Amino acid sequence: MVSSRPQRPLRRADVSSPPSADPSLSGLSKSTLARLAKLGIGSRFDLVLHLPLRYDDETRIYPIAEVPPGRDVAVEASVVEAHVKYRPRRQLVCHVSDGTSVLSLRFFNFYTSQLKQLAPGTRLRVFGEIRHGFFGAEMVHPRYRVVREDTPVAQSLTPIYPTTAGLTQDALRRLIGHALKTCDLDDTLPEATVAALALPRFREAARLLHNPPPAVPQAELQQRRHPAWRRIKFDELLAQQLSMRLHHRRRRSAGAPALHPADKLTRAFVSRLPFVLTRAQSRALADIRNDLGQPYPMQRLLQGDVGSGKTVVAALAALQCVENGYQVAVMAPTEILAEQHYRKFAAWLDDLGVPVTWLAGSLRQKERRAALARVERGAAMVAIGTHALLQDEVRFHSLGLAVIDEQHRFGVHQRLALRMKGTQENRREQLHQLMMSATPIPRTLAMSYYADLDVSVIDELPPGRTPVATRLIGEARRDEVIRRVRDACVAGSQAYWVCPLIEESEALQLKTALDTYERLALTFPELKVGLVHGRMKGEEKTRVMQAFADGAIQLLVATTVIEVGVDVPNATLMVIEHAERMGLAQLHQLRGRVGRGAAASTCILLYANPLSDGARERLKIIYENQDGFEVARHDLRLRGPGELLGARQSGMPLLRFADLASDADLLDAARGTAESLLRDAPAAARAHLARWLGARAELLKA
Ligand code: ADP
Ligand code: MG
């Protein structure tokens, strides 16, 4: 009977019960609204999408004598007697019997009125787990209600919802039940689309998930693989794809200076490079050159593993912009990295007569004012720096391209702020953006969160690199590690020693770095040891990094400030202390600092026992995987997209239901459907977006 409900055809009642025109939660008390808001519920449709965490099965009543052990079950029994006991602790004890056996119910929090309610002979339906203790079978704090002999047994599983203090499950169930009756649950998708998906209709899916018939296997619900769950996830992914595509279209309708390849500077540049571009670099460059020539803004993400050679591609993009008389801003997340870019760009471009300017927070007033003036006059064609570039006083003469390295380290707002720098008062044009990332984003993530970006991938390392050998070594074998460092440096190589990460306190982090440095300077009296950490002044940092790059320092003790971008090809050994404390992306980035030259390199991960399960798994993954994309895939699996993207800070809407690691097939389907809806059924696309985004639609416009 009821189990056939999800598949039944539409009935008149469904069609004619008019969906309420008012989608709001009007009529509810202020305090209820506040509690719902805490759960992220602001409309009746949000209630429909407030899906259960799990279900209780009260559809089957067990005889007490036959209750299976170890799980929550329903029994029905009559009260024999109830009393309040004060020892060892105040409690209400109620003995019940169903003829097969007796059972004690024990409550530690109760109202005195409950005692009256539990008069002998009262029939109860009780739900909980039976334990067999010293006093026989008992349930502690079961859920119960008073029933009559003919009170019908539940016909569907009882949903248990995520909730918040002051909002009971019963209250939520009532609100959601009402929403299910009054909301418009008609399918937003055309009939043919639904049929092709082989998934239930939205209405059926929503109803089933809130009130599943007992025949539905609980495991399928729990693991969210039931077709009803898949339909909800599909709809969510479709909404995401649609909004991203619309965003993409809007961008195409904005103007930007068309920067046609002029080739004079670029050809000269390429002919002076000591190497030829890899095929992957050339392919990425071709994408970028084409984009820059369009009269609408480029937004391209250049992805490539650490050491794949993104910088030179960015420099070539910058030249194309400069050739057209427009300025370029290059922004990096740390001063060390920005400075390194500055050196590289200056070395490359000065020769060609392209003026490059350094703009960071640590500049002295006078130098800073001079740099700002050059940028504003247009005398500096390329400005390189940290987020200092975003400040109001930085005004460009004619900014055409922004290059953002390690883009995931910047929030959406910072990227927007940079984009605004290109908007001149008398021009409505936006600038082109090239974003770079060495934290490769798995395909599923790129397709969903970055659907608005065009992506180029450098999937090949420059020739002649030997892969980095990774070693896992326990603290107890420290001596061996010290020997290896000495051997490497004596043989003419250089090494990094990365200090343990102390997340709790910056002061402690600094102390640890200083201690490590002192200890290692004593351990290696014959080596020149240097230290670089995050609290150092910019100039000092530069001095140390330069000394290391020049070979004047052999062993560089460093905090994770060297995680991004540092490029010293003669460094072939890296030791990471307490590697078990670091995340996968961080370890991969750090390891990428070695293996940049032709010599074989090693990365030693020193760890301290005992290892947590998570740490053990991370170390195993980093040990077994060289490819950054593989590492990122595991990272996604372990941490989820929010952590990986820093999406919470950057304001990107996260997926609530779909899981990019396990629902890749649905994502593919949603992409296809989004495309065909926008082409063939724009009204359906609009309806779908309106349903899913509601008030959140605004967020996506950023
Ligand atoms: P990343 O992609 O990590 O930013 P970089 O741009 O810093 O990598 O490049 C890493 C190193 O490889 C640099 O020393 C760079 O000069 C060198 N490099 C870049 N492209 C090539 C190439 N095609 N052949 C040889 N070396 C290259
Ligand atoms: Mg780089």
Coordinates of N, CA, C and O in Angstrom, one line a residue, residues 368-520:
R368 N 58.2 54.3 -2.2 CA 56.8 53.9 -2.4 C 56.1 55.0 -3.2 O 55.4 54.7 -4.2
R369 N 56.3 56.2 -2.8 CA 55.7 57.3 -3.5 C 56.1 57.4 -5.0 O 55.4 57.6 -5.9
A370 N 57.4 57.1 -5.1 CA 58.0 57.2 -6.5 C 57.4 56.0 -7.3 O 57.0 56.2 -8.5
A371 N 57.2 54.9 -6.7 CA 56.7 53.7 -7.5 C 55.2 54.0 -7.8 O 54.8 53.8 -9.0
L372 N 54.5 54.6 -6.9 CA 53.1 54.9 -7.1 C 53.0 55.9 -8.3 O 52.1 55.7 -9.2
A373 N 53.8 56.9 -8.3 CA 53.8 57.9 -9.4 C 54.1 57.2 -10.7 O 53.4 57.5 -11.7
R374 N 55.1 56.3 -10.8 CA 55.4 55.7 -12.0 C 54.2 54.9 -12.5 O 53.9 54.9 -13.7
V375 N 53.6 54.2 -11.6 CA 52.4 53.4 -12.0 C 51.3 54.3 -12.5 O 50.7 54.0 -13.6
E376 N 51.1 55.4 -11.9 CA 50.0 56.3 -12.3 C 50.2 57.0 -13.6 O 49.3 57.2 -14.4
R377 N 51.5 57.4 -13.8 CA 51.9 58.0 -15.1 C 51.9 57.0 -16.2 O 51.8 57.4 -17.4
G378 N 52.0 55.8 -15.9 CA 52.1 54.8 -17.0 C 53.6 54.6 -17.4 O 53.9 53.9 -18.4
A379 N 54.5 55.1 -16.5 CA 55.9 54.9 -16.8 C 56.3 53.5 -16.4 O 57.2 52.9 -17.0
A380 N 55.7 52.9 -15.4 CA 55.9 51.5 -15.1 C 54.9 50.7 -15.9 O 53.7 50.9 -15.7
M381 N 55.3 49.8 -16.7 CA 54.4 49.0 -17.5 C 54.0 47.7 -16.7 O 52.9 47.2 -16.9
V382 N 54.8 47.2 -15.9 CA 54.5 46.0 -15.1 C 54.7 46.3 -13.6 O 55.8 46.8 -13.2
A383 N 53.7 46.2 -12.8 CA 53.8 46.4 -11.4 C 53.7 45.1 -10.7 O 52.7 44.3 -10.9
I384 N 54.7 44.7 -9.8 CA 54.6 43.4 -9.2 C 54.6 43.6 -7.6 O 55.4 44.5 -7.1
G385 N 53.8 42.9 -6.9 CA 53.7 43.1 -5.5 C 52.8 42.1 -4.8 O 52.3 41.1 -5.4
T386 N 52.5 42.4 -3.6 CA 51.6 41.6 -2.8 C 50.2 42.3 -2.9 O 50.0 43.1 -3.8
H387 N 49.3 41.9 -1.9 CA 48.0 42.6 -1.9 C 48.1 44.1 -1.7 O 47.1 44.8 -1.8
A388 N 49.3 44.6 -1.4 CA 49.5 46.1 -1.4 C 49.1 46.7 -2.7 O 48.7 47.9 -2.7
L389 N 49.1 45.9 -3.8 CA 48.6 46.4 -5.1 C 47.1 46.8 -5.0 O 46.7 47.6 -5.9
L390 N 46.4 46.3 -4.0 CA 45.0 46.5 -4.0 C 44.6 47.8 -3.4 O 43.4 48.3 -3.5
Q391 N 45.6 48.5 -2.7 CA 45.2 49.7 -1.9 C 44.7 50.8 -2.8 O 45.1 50.9 -4.0
D392 N 43.8 51.6 -2.3 CA 43.2 52.7 -3.1 C 44.2 53.6 -3.7 O 44.0 54.1 -4.8
E393 N 45.3 53.9 -3.0 CA 46.3 54.8 -3.6 C 47.0 54.3 -4.8 O 47.7 55.0 -5.4
V394 N 46.9 53.0 -5.0 CA 47.5 52.5 -6.2 C 46.6 52.7 -7.4 O 45.5 52.1 -7.5
R395 N 47.0 53.7 -8.3 CA 46.1 54.0 -9.4 C 46.9 53.7 -10.7 O 48.1 54.2 -10.8
F396 N 46.3 53.0 -11.6 CA 47.0 52.6 -12.8 C 46.7 53.6 -13.9 O 45.5 54.2 -13.9
H397 N 47.6 53.8 -14.8 CA 47.3 54.7 -16.0 C 46.4 53.9 -16.9 O 45.3 54.5 -17.3
S398 N 46.7 52.7 -17.2 CA 45.8 51.9 -18.1 C 46.1 50.4 -17.9 O 47.0 49.9 -18.6
L399 N 45.5 49.9 -16.9 CA 45.7 48.5 -16.6 C 44.9 47.6 -17.5 O 43.7 47.7 -17.6
G400 N 45.6 46.6 -18.1 CA 44.9 45.8 -19.1 C 44.8 44.3 -18.6 O 43.9 43.6 -19.0
L401 N 45.8 43.9 -17.8 CA 45.9 42.5 -17.3 C 46.3 42.4 -15.9 O 47.2 43.1 -15.5
A402 N 45.6 41.6 -15.2 CA 46.1 41.2 -13.8 C 46.5 39.8 -13.8 O 45.7 38.9 -14.2
V403 N 47.7 39.5 -13.3 CA 48.1 38.1 -13.1 C 48.1 37.9 -11.6 O 48.7 38.6 -10.8
I404 N 47.4 36.8 -11.2 CA 47.3 36.5 -9.8 C 47.9 35.1 -9.5 O 47.3 34.1 -9.9
D405 N 49.0 35.1 -8.8 CA 49.6 33.8 -8.6 C 49.1 33.2 -7.3 O 48.7 33.9 -6.4
E406 N 49.0 31.9 -7.3 CA 48.4 31.2 -6.1 C 47.1 31.8 -5.8 O 46.8 32.1 -4.6
Q407 N 46.2 31.8 -6.8 CA 45.0 32.6 -6.7 C 44.1 32.1 -5.5 O 43.4 32.9 -4.9
H408 N 44.2 30.8 -5.2 CA 43.3 30.3 -4.1 C 43.6 30.9 -2.8 O 42.9 30.7 -1.8
R409 N 44.8 31.6 -2.7 CA 45.1 32.2 -1.4 C 44.5 33.6 -1.3 O 44.5 34.2 -0.2
F410 N 43.8 34.1 -2.3 CA 43.1 35.3 -2.2 C 41.6 35.1 -2.2 O 41.2 34.1 -2.8
G411 N 40.9 35.9 -1.5 CA 39.5 35.8 -1.5 C 38.9 36.4 -2.7 O 39.5 37.1 -3.5
V412 N 37.6 36.1 -2.9 CA 36.8 36.7 -4.1 C 36.9 38.2 -4.0 O 37.1 38.8 -5.1
H413 N 36.8 38.7 -2.8 CA 36.8 40.2 -2.7 C 38.1 40.8 -3.2 O 38.1 41.9 -3.8
Q414 N 39.2 40.2 -2.9 CA 40.5 40.7 -3.3 C 40.6 40.7 -4.8 O 41.1 41.6 -5.5
R415 N 40.1 39.5 -5.4 CA 40.2 39.4 -6.9 C 39.3 40.5 -7.5 O 39.6 41.1 -8.5
L416 N 38.1 40.7 -6.9 CA 37.2 41.8 -7.4 C 37.9 43.2 -7.3 O 37.8 44.0 -8.3
A417 N 38.5 43.4 -6.2 CA 39.2 44.7 -6.0 C 40.2 45.0 -7.1 O 40.3 46.1 -7.6
L418 N 40.9 44.0 -7.4 CA 41.9 44.1 -8.5 C 41.3 44.4 -9.8 O 41.7 45.2 -10.6
R419 N 40.1 43.7 -10.0 CA 39.5 43.8 -11.3 C 39.0 45.3 -11.5 O 39.0 45.9 -12.5
M420 N 38.6 45.9 -10.3 CA 38.1 47.3 -10.4 C 39.2 48.3 -10.8 O 38.9 49.3 -11.3
K421 N 40.4 47.9 -10.5 CA 41.5 48.8 -10.8 C 41.6 49.1 -12.3 O 42.2 50.1 -12.8
G422 N 41.0 48.2 -13.1 CA 41.1 48.4 -14.6 C 40.0 49.3 -15.1 O 40.0 49.7 -16.2
T423 N 39.0 49.5 -14.2 CA 37.9 50.3 -14.7 C 38.2 51.8 -14.6 O 38.2 52.3 -13.5
Q424 N 38.4 52.4 -15.7 CA 38.6 53.8 -15.7 C 37.3 54.5 -15.7 O 36.3 54.0 -16.2
E425 N 37.3 55.8 -15.3 CA 36.1 56.5 -15.2 C 35.4 56.6 -16.6 O 34.2 56.5 -16.7
N426 N 36.2 56.9 -17.6 CA 35.5 57.1 -18.9 C 35.4 55.9 -19.7 O 35.1 55.9 -20.9
R427 N 35.8 54.8 -19.2 CA 35.7 53.5 -19.9 C 34.9 52.5 -19.1 O 35.0 52.4 -17.9
R428 N 34.1 51.7 -19.8 CA 33.3 50.7 -19.1 C 34.1 49.4 -19.2 O 33.5 48.4 -18.8
E429 N 35.3 49.4 -19.6 CA 36.0 48.2 -19.8 C 36.5 47.5 -18.5 O 36.9 48.2 -17.6
Q430 N 36.6 46.2 -18.5 CA 37.2 45.5 -17.4 C 38.5 45.0 -17.9 O 38.9 45.1 -19.0
L431 N 39.3 44.5 -16.9 CA 40.6 44.0 -17.4 C 40.6 42.5 -17.5 O 39.6 41.8 -17.1
H432 N 41.6 42.0 -18.1 CA 41.8 40.5 -18.3 C 42.4 40.0 -17.0 O 43.3 40.7 -16.4
Q433 N 42.1 38.8 -16.7 CA 42.7 38.2 -15.5 C 43.2 36.8 -15.8 O 42.6 36.0 -16.4
L434 N 44.5 36.6 -15.4 CA 45.1 35.3 -15.5 C 45.4 34.9 -14.1 O 46.1 35.5 -13.3
M435 N 44.8 33.8 -13.6 CA 45.0 33.3 -12.3 C 45.9 32.0 -12.4 O 45.7 31.2 -13.3
M436 N 46.8 31.9 -11.5 CA 47.6 30.7 -11.5 C 47.5 29.9 -10.2 O 47.3 30.5 -9.1
S437 N 47.6 28.6 -10.3 CA 47.5 27.8 -9.1 C 48.4 26.6 -9.2 O 48.3 25.9 -10.3
A438 N 49.1 26.3 -8.2 CA 49.9 25.1 -8.2 C 49.3 24.1 -7.3 O 49.8 23.0 -7.1
T439 N 48.1 24.5 -6.7 CA 47.4 23.5 -6.0 C 46.3 23.0 -7.0 O 45.3 23.6 -7.2
P440 N 46.6 21.9 -7.7 CA 45.7 21.5 -8.8 C 44.4 21.2 -8.2 O 44.2 20.6 -7.1
I441 N 43.4 21.6 -8.9 CA 42.0 21.4 -8.5 C 41.5 20.2 -9.3 O 41.6 20.2 -10.5
P442 N 41.0 19.2 -8.6 CA 40.5 18.0 -9.3 C 39.4 18.4 -10.3 O 38.7 19.4 -10.1
R443 N 39.3 17.6 -11.3 CA 38.4 18.0 -12.4 C 37.0 18.3 -11.9 O 36.4 19.2 -12.3
T444 N 36.5 17.4 -11.0 CA 35.1 17.6 -10.6 C 35.0 19.0 -9.9 O 34.0 19.7 -10.1
L445 N 36.0 19.4 -9.1 CA 35.9 20.7 -8.4 C 36.0 21.8 -9.4 O 35.2 22.8 -9.4
A446 N 36.9 21.7 -10.3 CA 37.1 22.7 -11.3 C 35.8 22.9 -12.1 O 35.4 24.0 -12.4
M447 N 35.2 21.8 -12.4 CA 34.0 21.9 -13.3 C 32.8 22.5 -12.5 O 31.9 23.1 -13.1
S448 N 32.8 22.4 -11.2 CA 31.7 23.0 -10.5 C 32.0 24.3 -9.9 O 31.4 25.3 -10.3
Y449 N 33.0 24.5 -9.1 CA 33.3 25.8 -8.5 C 33.9 26.8 -9.5 O 33.8 28.0 -9.3
Y450 N 34.6 26.2 -10.4 CA 35.3 27.1 -11.4 C 34.6 27.1 -12.7 O 35.3 27.4 -13.7
A451 N 33.4 26.7 -12.8 CA 32.7 26.6 -14.1 C 32.8 27.9 -14.8 O 32.6 28.0 -16.0
D452 N 32.9 29.0 -14.1 CA 33.0 30.3 -14.7 C 34.3 30.7 -15.3 O 34.5 31.6 -16.0
L453 N 35.3 29.9 -14.9 CA 36.6 30.2 -15.4 C 37.0 29.3 -16.5 O 36.5 28.1 -16.6
D454 N 37.8 29.8 -17.4 CA 38.4 28.9 -18.4 C 39.7 28.4 -17.8 O 40.3 29.1 -17.1
V455 N 39.9 27.1 -18.1 CA 41.1 26.5 -17.4 C 42.1 26.0 -18.5 O 41.7 25.4 -19.4
S456 N 43.4 26.3 -18.3 CA 44.4 25.7 -19.0 C 45.3 24.9 -18.1 O 45.5 25.4 -16.9
V457 N 45.7 23.8 -18.5 CA 46.5 23.0 -17.6 C 47.9 22.7 -18.2 O 48.0 22.3 -19.4
I458 N 48.9 22.9 -17.4 CA 50.3 22.5 -17.8 C 50.5 21.2 -17.2 O 50.8 21.1 -16.0
D459 N 50.4 20.1 -18.0 CA 50.4 18.8 -17.4 C 51.7 18.1 -17.7 O 51.8 16.9 -17.8
E460 N 52.8 18.8 -17.7 CA 54.1 18.3 -18.1 C 55.1 19.1 -17.5 O 55.1 20.3 -17.5
L461 N 56.1 18.4 -16.9 CA 57.2 19.2 -16.3 C 58.3 19.4 -17.3 O 58.4 18.6 -18.3
P462 N 59.1 20.5 -17.2 CA 60.2 20.7 -18.1 C 61.1 19.5 -18.1 O 61.2 18.8 -17.1
P463 N 61.8 19.2 -19.3 CA 62.5 18.0 -19.4 C 63.8 18.0 -18.5 O 64.2 19.1 -18.0
G464 N 64.3 16.8 -18.2 CA 65.5 16.7 -17.4 C 65.3 16.8 -15.9 O 66.3 16.7 -15.1
R465 N 64.1 16.8 -15.4 CA 63.9 16.8 -14.0 C 63.8 15.3 -13.5 O 63.2 14.5 -14.2
T466 N 64.4 15.1 -12.4 CA 64.3 13.7 -11.8 C 63.3 13.8 -10.7 O 63.3 14.8 -10.0
P467 N 62.4 12.8 -10.7 CA 61.3 12.9 -9.6 C 62.0 13.0 -8.2 O 63.0 12.4 -8.0
V468 N 61.3 13.6 -7.3 CA 61.8 13.7 -6.0 C 61.5 12.4 -5.2 O 60.3 12.0 -5.2
A469 N 62.5 11.9 -4.6 CA 62.3 10.7 -3.8 C 61.8 11.1 -2.4 O 62.3 12.0 -1.8
T470 N 60.7 10.5 -2.0 CA 60.2 10.8 -0.7 C 60.5 9.8 0.4 O 60.3 8.6 0.1
R471 N 61.0 10.1 1.5 CA 61.3 9.2 2.6 C 60.6 9.5 3.8 O 60.5 10.7 4.2
L472 N 60.0 8.5 4.5 CA 59.3 8.7 5.7 C 60.3 8.2 6.8 O 60.7 7.0 6.8
I473 N 60.7 9.1 7.7 CA 61.6 8.6 8.8 C 61.1 9.1 10.1 O 60.8 10.2 10.3
G474 N 61.1 8.1 11.1 CA 60.6 8.4 12.4 C 61.7 9.2 13.2 O 62.9 9.1 12.9
E475 N 61.2 10.0 14.1 CA 62.1 10.8 15.0 C 63.3 10.1 15.5 O 64.4 10.7 15.6
A476 N 63.1 8.8 15.8 CA 64.2 8.0 16.4 C 65.4 7.9 15.5 O 66.5 7.7 16.0
R477 N 65.2 8.1 14.2 CA 66.3 8.0 13.3 C 66.8 9.3 12.8 O 67.3 9.5 11.7
R478 N 66.8 10.3 13.7 CA 67.2 11.6 13.4 C 68.7 11.7 12.9 O 69.0 12.5 12.0
D479 N 69.5 10.9 13.6 CA 70.9 10.9 13.3 C 71.2 10.7 11.8 O 72.0 11.3 11.2
E480 N 70.5 9.7 11.3 CA 70.6 9.3 9.9 C 70.3 10.5 9.0 O 70.9 10.8 8.0
V481 N 69.3 11.3 9.4 CA 68.8 12.5 8.6 C 69.9 13.5 8.6 O 70.3 14.1 7.6
I482 N 70.5 13.7 9.8 CA 71.6 14.7 10.0 C 72.8 14.3 9.1 O 73.3 15.2 8.4
R483 N 73.1 13.0 9.0 CA 74.2 12.6 8.2 C 73.9 12.9 6.7 O 74.7 13.4 6.0
R484 N 72.6 12.7 6.3 CA 72.3 12.9 4.9 C 72.4 14.4 4.6 O 72.8 14.7 3.5
V485 N 72.0 15.3 5.5 CA 72.1 16.7 5.2 C 73.5 17.1 5.0 O 73.9 17.8 4.1
R486 N 74.4 16.6 5.9 CA 75.8 16.9 5.9 C 76.4 16.4 4.5 O 77.0 17.2 3.8
D487 N 76.1 15.2 4.2 CA 76.7 14.6 3.0 C 76.2 15.4 1.7 O 77.1 15.8 0.9
A488 N 75.0 15.8 1.7 CA 74.5 16.6 0.5 C 75.2 17.9 0.4 O 75.6 18.3 -0.7
C489 N 75.3 18.6 1.5 CA 75.9 20.0 1.5 C 77.4 19.9 1.2 O 77.9 20.7 0.5
V490 N 78.0 18.9 1.8 CA 79.5 18.7 1.5 C 79.7 18.5 0.0 O 80.7 18.9 -0.6
A491 N 78.8 17.7 -0.6 CA 78.9 17.4 -2.0 C 78.6 18.6 -2.9 O 78.6 18.4 -4.1
G492 N 78.2 19.7 -2.3 CA 78.0 20.9 -3.1 C 76.5 21.2 -3.3 O 76.2 22.2 -4.0
S493 N 75.6 20.4 -2.8 CA 74.2 20.7 -2.9 C 73.8 21.6 -1.8 O 74.6 21.9 -0.9
Q494 N 72.5 22.0 -1.8 CA 71.9 22.8 -0.7 C 70.7 22.1 -0.1 O 70.1 21.3 -0.8
A495 N 70.3 22.5 1.1 CA 69.2 21.8 1.7 C 68.3 22.8 2.4 O 68.7 23.8 2.9
Y496 N 67.0 22.4 2.5 CA 66.0 23.1 3.3 C 65.7 22.3 4.6 O 65.7 21.1 4.5
W497 N 65.5 23.0 5.7 CA 65.1 22.3 6.9 C 63.8 23.0 7.3 O 63.9 24.2 7.7
V498 N 62.7 22.4 7.2 CA 61.4 23.1 7.5 C 61.0 22.8 8.9 O 60.9 21.7 9.4
C499 N 60.8 23.9 9.6 CA 60.5 23.8 11.1 C 59.1 23.3 11.3 O 58.2 23.5 10.5
P500 N 58.9 22.7 12.5 CA 57.5 22.2 12.8 C 56.5 23.3 12.8 O 56.8 24.5 13.1
L501 N 55.3 23.0 12.3 CA 54.2 24.0 12.3 C 53.6 24.0 13.7 O 53.3 23.0 14.2
I502 N 53.4 25.2 14.2 CA 52.7 25.4 15.5 C 51.5 26.3 15.2 O 51.7 27.5 15.0
E503 N 50.4 25.6 15.0 CA 49.2 26.5 14.6 C 48.6 27.3 15.7 O 48.1 28.4 15.4
E504 N 48.8 26.8 16.9 CA 48.1 27.5 18.0 C 48.6 28.9 18.3 O 47.8 29.8 18.7
S505 N 49.9 29.1 18.1 CA 50.4 30.4 18.5 C 51.6 30.8 17.6 O 52.5 30.1 17.4
E506 N 51.5 32.0 17.2 CA 52.5 32.6 16.3 C 53.8 32.8 17.1 O 54.9 32.5 16.5
A507 N 53.7 33.2 18.4 CA 54.8 33.4 19.2 C 55.6 32.1 19.3 O 56.8 32.1 19.2
L508 N 54.9 31.0 19.6 CA 55.5 29.7 19.8 C 56.1 29.2 18.5 O 57.2 28.6 18.5
Q509 N 55.5 29.5 17.4 CA 56.0 29.2 16.1 C 57.4 29.8 15.9 O 58.3 29.2 15.4
L510 N 57.4 31.1 16.2 CA 58.6 31.9 16.0 C 59.7 31.3 16.9 O 60.9 31.1 16.5
K511 N 59.4 31.0 18.2 CA 60.4 30.4 19.1 C 60.9 29.1 18.6 O 62.1 28.8 18.6
T512 N 60.0 28.3 18.1 CA 60.4 27.0 17.5 C 61.4 27.2 16.4 O 62.4 26.4 16.3
A513 N 61.1 28.1 15.5 CA 62.0 28.4 14.4 C 63.4 28.8 14.9 O 64.4 28.3 14.4
L514 N 63.4 29.7 15.9 CA 64.7 30.2 16.4 C 65.4 29.0 17.0 O 66.7 28.9 16.8
D515 N 64.7 28.2 17.8 CA 65.3 27.1 18.5 C 65.9 26.1 17.5 O 67.1 25.6 17.6
T516 N 65.1 25.8 16.5 CA 65.6 24.9 15.4 C 66.8 25.4 14.8 O 67.8 24.6 14.6
Y517 N 66.8 26.7 14.5 CA 68.0 27.3 13.8 C 69.2 27.1 14.7 O 70.3 26.7 14.2
E518 N 69.1 27.5 16.0 CA 70.2 27.4 16.9 C 70.8 26.0 17.0 O 72.0 25.7 16.9
R519 N 69.8 25.1 17.2 CA 70.2 23.7 17.3 C 71.0 23.2 16.1 O 72.0 22.6 16.2
L520 N 70.5 23.5 14.9 CA 71.1 23.0 13.7 C 72.4 23.7 13.4 O 73.3 23.1 12.9

